[in-house]
């Protein structure tokens, strides 16, 4: 074949095109390209200015290694304390104040459960768990200066520490907390707000998810925020410090959150003692007994050994004995061995089918699940291991159970198909604020009569009613509006009961009450930091009792009851007492909410907004007294994530107390954002992260 040479100018033109194509290919393969944004050539952690690690692993195992390193960097001393407690050796390390927690750990044999759980892991997931532990130990070895001297005794940590700590948190701090005899009691129980909006109710026609757990702002309830990336895995979310998988998260396709549900999966039995044992069905049965030796560090540094005896009935571990009775605790799901693996698979899921497959494992013994995805699906599940019981309603099983009859000792739990759930309800939204599952959307689509009477109570608090009332009449919710709903500081209690109070005051000649009524008339019914009247209203509302309402809560009118009062004179007496209390304590009944309630930490101090959920406040914050006239936020809105699943996922987030408990870790002041009612953009793309980069760490596992 004859070849015809191209003109020189045309050759130069094609040469330029070839070089341009080569250049473009090189650029696409470079770290700056979108294609390669999540696949760096080395495993690395990019720390943004908010103290959030963006972990990029060449493999999933390397990702988990980086996650262990990152957690230890930001929370080393807290993690080691939690692992020391999970071993049941905290009193040995740090003194008698930890003796009770050690006793509980030994009673429930958390180390034994951890060993069994580790053996039960799949080889693949076991490699991820091992990698997390290796990363945490590597950081501690590389940075001994970051570890307090009294924490070093815990090193090195083991996979058993992680598993025992996770078991302790889920079962002892959440599932059975109210049934255990603990030396400290929380003012508020762990809780959350959650909401999912379907495309039919979304202005942009994209599903949206609101995640908002409410936990104590310290110690074992501390959240750790991170982005985790590997070739087959990418999530953004939070874990509890010391646990190795994210428990609330989203990825490019879907997301989920939890709320503490009204599940009763832990029962406290009263046993009658008899001849050194206990009565069961008219016969005396012996306790199973064992002893453990616990070391207790003395103030002079010496170690005192204590031999403790633990007893077990067929019901479960014996918590205490008194007045001829013993009290045993039975918990569902204690032998679940795949909890962490289930969370990993939820995070790995790319669609509803894959997510539900993971969800059906039911390895997580409690928690509601609220879900949304890019395909437009939304979902609610009353999750957990609900015991199959022969009889009795929720009130019966939520009380003290007769342990002398074996018919009350349940053996099995309900499968996934039995649990209350919704998928794409016609109402266009699902919500949960620690209320029972029945009003998870509105109008209700779940009937409690279709489920066993012990499944959940029939009740709905004012905070959950606030959630429904915020969204039910809005047919086209924008992303900005959903963020605003999350930050809403209004009192549902004020909307419901203030008109009746003001009406009652009109009929009395008392000038003190009349002047106070003017304050409440001018009040915005919010708990903004400038709101004047909120303190007075709260002081009055705190005195109300359910029997005072004219209409009790009614499942047929779930978001407008209770309402009214039986006796106006009674509520006026309470109002007069509230006026005197506020005047005496603060010097004025017009004190602003933020003058009393503060977001403070170390030297930082800002006016706060939001308040307790019992008032029906969606911006849920609990306070404790720090001075006679000042209260400090310590519990409530912890992590917030509002996510829209459009063609490109976007999210607004915050972590109230910041992402590090270690001294010397630089991080952005998020309490100021709390005071200003602001959320920040979640940095999801590597280019965005690099624009807000604080530090880059390259690691080689």
XYZ file of C-alpha atoms in Angstrom:
701
model
C 0.000 0.000 0.000
C 1.325 3.452 -0.867
C 1.672 5.843 2.094
C 1.085 9.539 1.528
C 3.009 11.870 3.859
C 0.990 14.504 5.720
C 1.875 18.153 5.276
C 4.300 19.405 7.932
C 1.763 21.798 9.501
C -0.793 18.999 9.750
C 1.831 16.711 11.382
C 2.530 19.405 13.970
C -1.208 19.757 14.605
C -1.650 16.026 15.248
C 1.501 15.964 17.391
C 0.009 18.681 19.609
C -3.227 16.720 19.910
C -1.322 13.583 20.939
C 0.685 15.479 23.561
C -2.523 17.126 24.817
C -4.219 13.731 25.161
C -1.198 12.338 27.019
C -1.230 15.373 29.327
C -4.976 14.942 30.025
C -4.491 11.250 30.822
C -1.682 12.111 33.235
C -3.910 14.717 34.893
C -6.773 12.250 35.230
C -4.430 9.790 36.893
C -3.035 12.380 39.261
C -4.107 12.850 42.885
C -6.070 15.954 41.957
C -8.559 14.239 39.657
C -12.060 13.315 40.703
C -11.556 9.743 39.488
C -8.540 9.321 41.723
C -9.770 11.553 44.538
C -10.431 8.629 46.864
C -7.445 6.499 45.738
C -4.147 8.051 46.842
C -0.951 6.154 46.104
C -0.180 5.816 49.824
C -2.429 5.397 52.844
C -2.859 8.754 54.504
C -4.924 10.831 56.902
C -5.891 14.363 55.949
C -6.861 16.329 59.047
C -9.177 19.248 58.354
C -9.403 22.397 60.467
C -12.307 20.973 62.465
C -10.124 18.126 63.738
C -11.890 15.606 61.499
C -9.677 12.886 59.963
C -10.251 11.893 56.347
C -8.670 8.450 56.211
C -7.610 7.104 52.810
C -6.512 3.478 52.836
C -5.125 1.566 49.865
C -7.111 -1.384 51.240
C -9.994 -1.655 53.685
C -7.646 -3.086 56.304
C -5.277 -0.130 55.871
C -8.286 2.177 56.219
C -9.135 0.618 59.579
C -5.495 0.863 60.624
C -5.632 4.600 59.924
C -8.912 4.840 61.820
C -7.329 3.287 64.914
C -4.383 5.670 64.608
C -6.704 8.674 64.225
C -8.893 7.779 67.206
C -5.839 7.319 69.399
C -4.389 10.653 68.242
C -7.503 12.563 69.282
C -8.643 10.492 72.284
C -5.723 8.361 73.509
C -6.148 8.799 77.253
C -9.926 8.462 77.094
C -9.658 5.303 74.969
C -7.192 3.692 77.343
C -9.408 4.525 80.306
C -12.403 2.906 78.567
C -10.410 -0.181 77.628
C -9.084 -0.478 81.190
C -12.664 -0.431 82.426
C -13.792 -2.943 79.796
C -11.095 -5.345 81.044
C -12.463 -5.091 84.563
C -9.061 -3.876 85.793
C -9.706 -0.152 86.210
C -9.559 -0.363 90.024
C -6.209 -2.142 89.697
C -4.912 0.658 87.486
C -6.533 3.727 89.056
C -8.085 3.048 92.428
C -11.167 2.162 94.397
C -13.515 4.596 92.609
C -13.545 2.125 89.707
C -14.292 -0.938 91.816
C -18.026 -0.945 91.127
C -17.591 -0.755 87.363
C -15.064 -3.611 87.569
C -17.569 -5.696 89.499
C -20.194 -5.159 86.794
C -17.729 -6.114 84.045
C -16.778 -9.311 85.882
C -20.400 -10.127 86.703
C -21.380 -10.011 83.034
C -18.145 -11.780 81.971
C -17.360 -9.288 79.237
C -13.885 -10.740 78.651
C -15.369 -14.191 78.022
C -17.898 -12.730 75.603
C -15.127 -10.804 73.838
C -13.016 -13.946 73.348
C -16.011 -15.839 71.940
C -16.908 -12.908 69.706
C -13.395 -12.597 68.299
C -13.351 -16.298 67.411
C -16.717 -15.926 65.677
C -15.581 -13.154 63.307
C -15.133 -13.938 59.637
C -11.439 -13.983 58.666
C -11.967 -10.839 56.576
C -13.643 -8.800 59.290
C -11.178 -10.128 61.863
C -8.416 -8.580 59.721
C -10.192 -5.204 59.893
C -10.525 -5.418 63.677
C -6.872 -6.412 64.011
C -5.880 -3.520 61.770
C -7.783 -0.999 63.904
C -6.037 -2.280 67.024
C -2.649 -2.237 65.288
C -3.156 1.373 64.241
C -4.098 2.459 67.756
C -1.085 0.671 69.253
C 1.213 2.105 66.589
C 0.172 5.648 67.468
C 0.748 5.014 71.177
C 4.193 3.579 70.451
C 5.128 6.477 68.149
C 3.854 9.148 70.559
C 4.512 8.040 74.155
C 4.502 11.699 75.181
C 0.754 11.827 74.427
C -0.082 9.071 76.923
C -0.616 9.847 80.599
C 1.689 7.794 82.786
C -1.216 6.117 84.594
C -2.803 5.088 81.277
C 0.289 3.320 79.899
C -0.442 0.219 81.974
C -3.311 -0.559 79.591
C -0.991 -0.784 76.573
C -0.887 -2.607 74.310
C -4.594 -2.880 73.612
C -6.044 -6.049 72.094
C -9.068 -6.867 69.921
C -10.706 -8.211 73.088
C -10.554 -4.717 74.598
C -12.429 -3.251 71.640
C -15.072 -5.977 71.681
C -15.555 -5.886 75.475
C -15.845 -2.097 75.433
C -18.405 -2.224 72.609
C -20.413 -4.858 74.481
C -20.260 -2.767 77.649
C -21.520 0.330 75.866
C -24.388 -1.216 73.920
C -25.681 -3.541 76.619
C -24.785 -1.937 79.950
C -24.931 1.771 79.065
C -27.926 1.617 76.705
C -29.965 -1.586 76.733
C -30.022 -2.366 80.462
C -28.963 0.879 82.083
C -32.256 1.470 83.918
C -32.235 -2.105 85.262
C -28.706 -1.974 86.669
C -27.801 -0.647 90.088
C -25.309 2.061 89.188
C -23.563 4.473 91.559
C -24.355 7.413 89.282
C -27.643 8.188 87.591
C -27.980 10.385 84.539
C -30.293 13.397 84.711
C -31.385 12.586 81.179
C -31.439 9.226 79.442
C -29.603 8.749 76.136
C -31.834 9.796 73.257
C -31.978 11.232 69.750
C -33.967 12.993 67.056
C -34.174 11.561 63.556
C -36.104 12.262 60.397
C -36.134 11.107 56.775
C -37.910 13.009 54.000
C -38.902 11.315 50.740
C -38.695 12.941 47.285
C -42.499 13.350 47.304
C -42.183 15.807 50.180
C -38.840 17.348 49.151
C -38.599 20.584 47.167
C -35.592 19.260 45.228
C -37.197 15.802 44.817
C -34.282 14.195 46.670
C -34.491 12.113 49.829
C -33.045 13.776 52.929
C -31.925 12.432 56.294
C -31.542 14.171 59.651
C -29.320 12.484 62.252
C -29.151 13.923 65.761
C -28.165 11.727 68.744
C -28.414 13.182 72.252
C -25.782 11.831 74.613
C -23.625 13.077 77.453
C -20.802 15.301 76.167
C -17.988 13.351 77.790
C -16.492 10.023 78.800
C -17.785 6.842 77.147
C -20.587 8.661 75.303
C -18.119 10.814 73.329
C -18.517 10.669 69.559
C -15.634 10.619 67.088
C -16.306 12.090 63.648
C -14.401 10.856 60.595
C -14.493 10.090 56.897
C -13.298 6.594 55.973
C -12.185 5.793 52.430
C -10.934 2.624 50.736
C -11.371 1.270 47.204
C -14.569 -0.587 48.169
C -15.670 1.548 51.113
C -16.431 5.218 51.804
C -18.485 6.608 54.695
C -18.788 9.816 56.684
C -20.113 9.659 60.224
C -19.418 8.965 63.869
C -18.495 6.132 66.177
C -18.412 6.108 69.951
C -14.811 6.539 71.066
C -13.147 3.152 71.424
C -15.432 1.350 68.961
C -14.058 0.589 65.521
C -17.035 1.046 63.183
C -19.245 4.025 62.515
C -22.690 3.611 64.027
C -24.302 6.650 62.341
C -23.097 7.375 58.817
C -23.801 8.056 55.157
C -22.037 7.294 51.901
C -22.511 8.334 48.266
C -25.655 6.217 48.003
C -27.437 6.064 51.356
C -27.344 6.880 55.042
C -28.812 5.827 58.358
C -29.099 7.043 61.901
C -30.274 5.654 65.220
C -32.518 6.730 68.025
C -32.860 4.935 71.352
C -36.116 3.015 71.061
C -38.672 1.995 73.645
C -37.605 -1.634 73.373
C -37.759 -3.781 76.494
C -35.045 -6.359 75.855
C -33.724 -6.470 79.423
C -35.793 -7.743 82.331
C -35.168 -7.577 86.064
C -36.468 -10.609 87.976
C -37.226 -10.843 91.681
C -36.204 -14.224 93.090
C -37.251 -15.695 96.439
C -34.254 -17.075 98.355
C -34.507 -20.606 99.770
C -31.889 -22.841 101.433
C -28.947 -21.074 99.846
C -30.655 -21.102 96.447
C -33.838 -19.699 94.939
C -37.365 -20.928 94.301
C -38.460 -21.795 90.767
C -41.792 -23.478 90.099
C -42.002 -24.532 93.749
C -38.574 -26.201 93.904
C -35.283 -24.877 95.233
C -32.564 -24.441 92.637
C -28.928 -23.731 93.482
C -27.153 -20.664 92.185
C -24.230 -21.165 89.857
C -21.324 -19.505 91.661
C -17.835 -18.418 90.695
C -15.167 -16.169 92.165
C -12.843 -13.594 90.647
C -9.934 -11.750 92.169
C -9.910 -7.999 91.566
C -6.948 -5.814 92.365
C -7.602 -2.416 93.924
C -4.880 0.225 93.771
C -4.456 1.959 97.141
C -3.604 5.635 97.651
C -0.051 4.685 98.640
C 0.383 2.796 95.357
C 0.117 -0.681 96.831
C -2.281 -3.255 95.421
C -4.992 -4.840 97.542
C -6.575 -8.044 96.253
C -10.300 -8.611 96.742
C -11.955 -11.970 96.117
C -15.495 -11.453 94.870
C -18.224 -14.065 94.486
C -20.698 -13.851 91.623
C -23.985 -15.725 91.410
C -26.101 -16.732 88.435
C -29.674 -17.949 88.221
C -31.251 -19.469 85.110
C -32.660 -15.984 84.529
C -29.208 -14.391 84.353
C -26.560 -12.731 86.554
C -27.636 -11.815 90.095
C -27.288 -8.068 90.669
C -27.994 -7.925 94.409
C -29.606 -9.628 97.369
C -31.652 -7.996 100.127
C -34.557 -8.797 102.455
C -34.768 -12.442 101.431
C -34.876 -11.597 97.744
C -32.348 -11.711 94.907
C -32.534 -9.706 91.686
C -31.334 -11.157 88.385
C -31.045 -9.531 84.964
C -31.777 -11.168 81.635
C -30.694 -9.397 78.427
C -31.519 -10.357 74.864
C -28.726 -10.578 72.318
C -25.773 -11.002 74.636
C -24.505 -13.772 72.365
C -24.671 -11.646 69.212
C -21.189 -11.834 67.703
C -21.529 -9.874 64.451
C -22.588 -6.411 65.665
C -19.496 -4.619 64.370
C -19.584 -6.575 61.131
C -23.222 -5.571 60.607
C -22.308 -1.900 60.939
C -19.456 -2.409 58.455
C -21.840 -3.969 55.935
C -24.393 -1.179 56.442
C -21.672 1.333 55.622
C -20.567 -0.672 52.595
C -24.099 -0.995 51.167
C -24.798 0.815 47.897
C -28.570 0.382 47.737
C -31.624 -0.521 49.771
C -31.378 -4.261 49.058
C -27.803 -4.459 50.333
C -28.613 -2.306 53.354
C -31.653 -4.343 54.344
C -29.646 -7.565 53.979
C -27.254 -6.191 56.599
C -30.108 -4.876 58.734
C -31.778 -8.295 58.804
C -28.768 -9.699 60.656
C -30.299 -8.177 63.836
C -26.952 -8.204 65.585
C -27.624 -4.734 67.026
C -29.794 -5.528 70.077
C -31.709 -2.221 70.138
C -32.165 1.204 68.450
C -34.555 2.505 65.845
C -33.104 2.783 62.350
C -34.053 5.747 60.154
C -32.793 5.495 56.577
C -32.738 7.404 53.274
C -31.013 6.806 49.950
C -30.181 8.293 46.568
C -32.867 6.218 44.843
C -35.459 8.107 46.921
C -36.293 5.416 49.477
C -36.929 6.171 53.144
C -37.367 3.635 55.921
C -38.069 3.232 59.635
C -37.342 0.130 61.729
C -38.068 -0.563 65.368
C -34.825 -2.505 65.599
C -33.399 -4.924 68.105
C -33.900 -8.284 69.777
C -37.411 -8.244 71.228
C -38.041 -11.325 73.409
C -40.938 -13.581 72.449
C -43.105 -13.625 75.559
C -45.989 -15.844 76.496
C -48.159 -13.085 77.934
C -48.193 -9.605 79.424
C -48.126 -6.081 78.025
C -45.358 -3.485 77.930
C -46.165 -2.135 81.386
C -45.932 -5.615 82.881
C -42.550 -6.383 81.310
C -41.184 -2.944 82.052
C -41.669 -3.571 85.765
C -40.206 -6.071 88.218
C -40.851 -9.635 86.986
C -41.831 -12.576 89.178
C -38.763 -14.811 89.043
C -40.375 -17.762 90.816
C -42.212 -18.911 87.675
C -40.302 -20.306 84.710
C -43.078 -19.271 82.300
C -41.706 -15.729 82.486
C -38.180 -16.739 81.402
C -38.195 -16.114 77.652
C -35.813 -18.004 75.372
C -36.178 -16.612 71.842
C -36.470 -13.222 70.147
C -38.634 -11.975 67.306
C -37.303 -12.233 63.745
C -36.998 -9.203 61.471
C -40.398 -9.791 59.839
C -42.172 -9.338 63.199
C -40.762 -5.888 63.992
C -42.647 -2.624 63.345
C -41.268 -0.986 60.205
C -42.160 1.355 57.347
C -40.810 1.609 53.814
C -41.697 4.588 51.628
C -44.904 5.585 53.461
C -47.365 7.671 51.443
C -47.026 10.483 54.002
C -43.547 11.255 52.651
C -41.612 11.205 55.933
C -40.618 9.137 58.923
C -39.439 10.399 62.288
C -38.473 9.170 65.709
C -37.627 11.069 68.876
C -37.366 8.126 71.264
C -41.104 7.642 71.059
C -42.914 4.372 70.402
C -43.071 3.237 66.764
C -46.768 3.896 66.226
C -46.508 7.559 65.128
C -43.286 7.161 63.157
C -45.173 8.940 60.403
C -48.392 10.959 60.330
C -51.170 10.103 59.757
C -50.147 6.885 61.471
C -49.589 3.778 59.346
C -48.667 1.338 62.118
C -51.374 -0.088 64.359
C -50.228 -1.298 67.812
C -53.021 -3.878 67.753
C -51.182 -5.666 64.935
C -48.273 -6.417 67.263
C -47.855 -8.116 70.648
C -48.909 -5.883 73.531
C -45.390 -6.063 74.966
C -43.716 -4.754 71.776
C -43.820 -1.066 72.757
C -45.895 1.316 74.878
C -48.631 3.554 73.549
C -47.210 7.011 74.223
C -45.711 10.023 72.465
C -43.779 12.818 74.140
C -43.885 16.487 73.235
C -40.505 16.388 71.455
C -41.754 13.754 69.017
C -44.969 15.715 68.568
C -42.841 18.762 67.757
C -41.058 16.785 65.047
C -44.317 15.769 63.379
C -45.852 19.231 63.688
C -42.774 20.854 62.113
C -43.041 18.843 58.900
C -46.526 17.401 58.462
C -48.053 20.427 56.723
C -45.074 21.326 54.530
C -45.467 19.565 51.144
C -42.160 20.848 49.747
C -39.353 20.848 52.298
C -36.068 22.392 51.231
C -32.661 21.376 52.526
C -32.362 24.767 54.230
C -35.722 24.269 55.935
C -34.719 20.838 57.196
C -31.588 22.360 58.735
C -33.788 25.049 60.315
C -36.134 22.400 61.722
C -33.166 20.706 63.362
C -32.119 23.982 64.972
C -35.660 24.958 65.993
C -35.712 26.066 69.639
C -39.469 26.462 70.020
C -41.355 24.892 72.924
C -44.204 22.621 71.856
C -45.347 22.915 75.480
C -45.750 26.676 75.073
C -47.742 26.324 71.856
C -49.983 23.821 73.597
C -50.443 25.216 77.109
C -49.524 28.910 77.187
C -52.878 30.119 75.759
C -54.765 28.299 78.539
C -52.486 29.808 81.200
C -52.881 33.341 79.858
C -56.628 32.881 79.639
C -56.741 31.815 83.290
C -54.653 34.822 84.372
C -57.145 37.205 82.738
C -59.750 36.134 85.257
C -57.662 37.009 88.324
C -57.041 40.489 89.790
C -53.531 39.521 90.980
C -51.203 42.235 89.637
C -48.088 40.083 90.054
C -49.521 37.422 87.773
C -50.840 40.048 85.364
C -47.352 41.557 84.989
C -45.862 38.106 84.515
C -48.487 37.360 81.869
C -47.298 40.425 79.930
C -43.799 38.928 79.844
C -45.170 35.655 78.474
C -47.380 37.506 75.968
C -44.277 39.177 74.554
C -42.235 35.989 74.540
C -41.544 34.292 71.174
C -42.177 30.802 72.624
C -38.590 29.960 71.713
C -35.496 29.164 73.727
C -33.205 31.439 71.754
C -30.374 32.896 73.814
C -32.268 36.223 73.802
C -35.701 34.766 74.626
C -37.297 36.464 77.651
C -40.119 34.439 79.160
C -38.753 30.966 78.515
C -37.225 30.703 82.008
C -40.498 31.712 83.644
C -42.612 29.384 81.517
C -40.258 26.457 82.194
C -40.414 27.079 85.964
C -44.212 26.860 85.759
C -44.341 23.886 83.389
C -41.926 21.899 85.589
C -44.622 21.762 88.273
C -47.377 20.315 86.094
C -48.447 16.697 86.492
C -50.261 14.521 83.936
C -53.392 14.294 86.068
C -53.857 18.078 85.768
C -54.575 17.964 82.033
C -58.168 18.136 80.832
C -57.345 15.742 77.998
C -54.712 13.043 78.394
C -52.560 11.863 75.519
C -54.717 10.019 73.000
C -53.357 7.808 70.221
C -56.277 8.971 68.062
C -55.063 12.582 68.426
C -51.357 11.949 68.980
C -49.874 15.353 68.067
C -52.423 17.616 69.784
C -52.800 15.952 73.194
C -52.479 16.280 76.138
C -54.250 19.625 76.270
C -56.181 21.954 78.573
C -56.463 21.952 82.348
C -59.026 20.563 84.752
C -58.577 23.288 87.377
C -57.533 26.857 86.493
C -57.052 27.792 90.123
C -54.538 25.006 90.581
C -52.414 26.096 87.626
C -52.565 29.724 88.803
C -51.168 28.716 92.172
C -48.326 26.978 90.360
C -47.786 30.065 88.210
C -47.539 32.266 91.282
C -44.972 29.863 92.785
C -42.967 29.942 89.541
C -42.923 33.755 89.521
C -41.580 33.840 93.074
C -38.978 31.166 92.319
C -37.582 32.932 89.230
C -37.642 36.366 90.868
C -35.834 35.094 93.946
C -33.237 33.086 92.024
C -32.410 35.482 89.183
C -33.636 38.886 90.369
C -36.008 39.297 87.414
C -38.738 37.322 85.682
C -37.528 38.769 82.364
C -34.138 37.083 82.483
C -33.046 35.889 79.020
C -32.587 32.167 78.421
C -28.981 32.645 77.316
C -28.096 34.674 80.408
C -28.565 31.505 82.444
C -27.907 28.678 79.993
C -24.353 28.538 78.638
C -22.233 26.671 76.126
C -18.919 26.598 77.976
C -15.707 24.620 78.071
C -12.384 25.542 79.639
C -12.092 29.305 79.008
C -14.854 29.378 76.374
C -18.294 30.668 77.381
C -21.235 31.527 75.106
C -24.949 32.125 75.489
C -26.833 28.897 74.786
C -30.052 28.080 72.978
C -32.320 25.047 73.079
C -33.425 23.071 76.099
C -34.778 19.816 77.555
C -36.914 17.617 75.357
C -39.627 17.413 78.012
C -40.675 20.921 76.917
C -41.055 19.684 73.356
C -37.853 21.380 72.154
C -36.313 19.853 69.036
C -32.993 21.614 69.705
C -32.505 19.318 72.678
C -29.978 20.468 75.283
C -29.727 19.593 78.978
C -27.944 21.786 81.516
C -26.446 21.351 84.967
C -25.742 24.034 87.537
C -22.222 25.466 87.679
C -23.110 28.507 89.836
C -26.324 29.467 91.649
C -27.517 31.408 88.580
C -25.690 29.744 85.667
C -26.164 26.369 84.010
C -23.789 24.611 81.611
C -24.790 22.420 78.662
C -23.503 18.873 79.179
C -25.980 16.579 77.462
C -28.143 16.632 74.339
C -27.452 17.636 70.735
C -24.124 15.884 70.184
C -23.583 15.051 66.550
C -25.813 16.591 63.874
C -25.881 15.595 60.210
C -28.461 16.801 57.703
C -27.852 15.021 54.394
C -29.427 15.409 50.951
C -29.043 12.460 48.573
C -28.980 14.266 45.237
C -26.763 13.421 42.240
C -23.942 14.608 44.477
C -24.499 14.046 48.180
C -24.216 17.094 50.425
C -24.407 17.412 54.185
C -24.319 19.949 57.003
C -22.812 18.669 60.237
C -21.608 19.618 63.705
C -20.091 17.922 66.739
C -20.940 20.149 69.669
C -17.927 19.596 71.916
C -15.324 19.180 69.174
C -13.535 16.103 67.896
C -10.702 15.672 70.412
C -10.365 15.168 74.154
C -6.561 15.063 74.051
C -4.741 18.184 75.264
C -2.902 20.091 72.571
C -5.009 18.970 69.610
C -5.899 22.014 67.514
C -9.554 22.134 66.555
C -12.217 24.626 65.550
C -14.484 26.092 68.242
C -17.806 24.406 67.517
C -19.487 25.717 70.668
C -19.438 29.149 69.021
C -21.252 27.582 66.090
C -23.748 26.109 68.559
C -24.367 29.540 70.049
C -24.800 31.024 66.578
C -27.008 28.099 65.458
C -24.753 27.174 62.567
C -23.780 23.894 60.963
C -20.694 23.415 58.779
C -20.328 21.764 55.403
C -19.212 18.144 55.601
C -16.017 17.934 53.546
C -16.640 14.929 51.327
C -14.408 15.417 48.277
C -10.655 15.184 48.656
C -10.211 18.517 46.869
C -12.471 20.178 49.466
C -10.519 18.549 52.264
C -7.227 19.832 50.862
C -8.664 23.360 50.794
C -9.268 23.123 54.558
C -6.198 21.043 55.391
C -4.622 21.339 58.808
C -2.225 18.385 58.687
C -1.356 15.404 56.464
C -0.092 12.101 57.849
C 1.182 9.309 55.612
C 1.301 5.875 57.198
C 2.578 2.422 56.241
C 0.851 -0.348 58.253
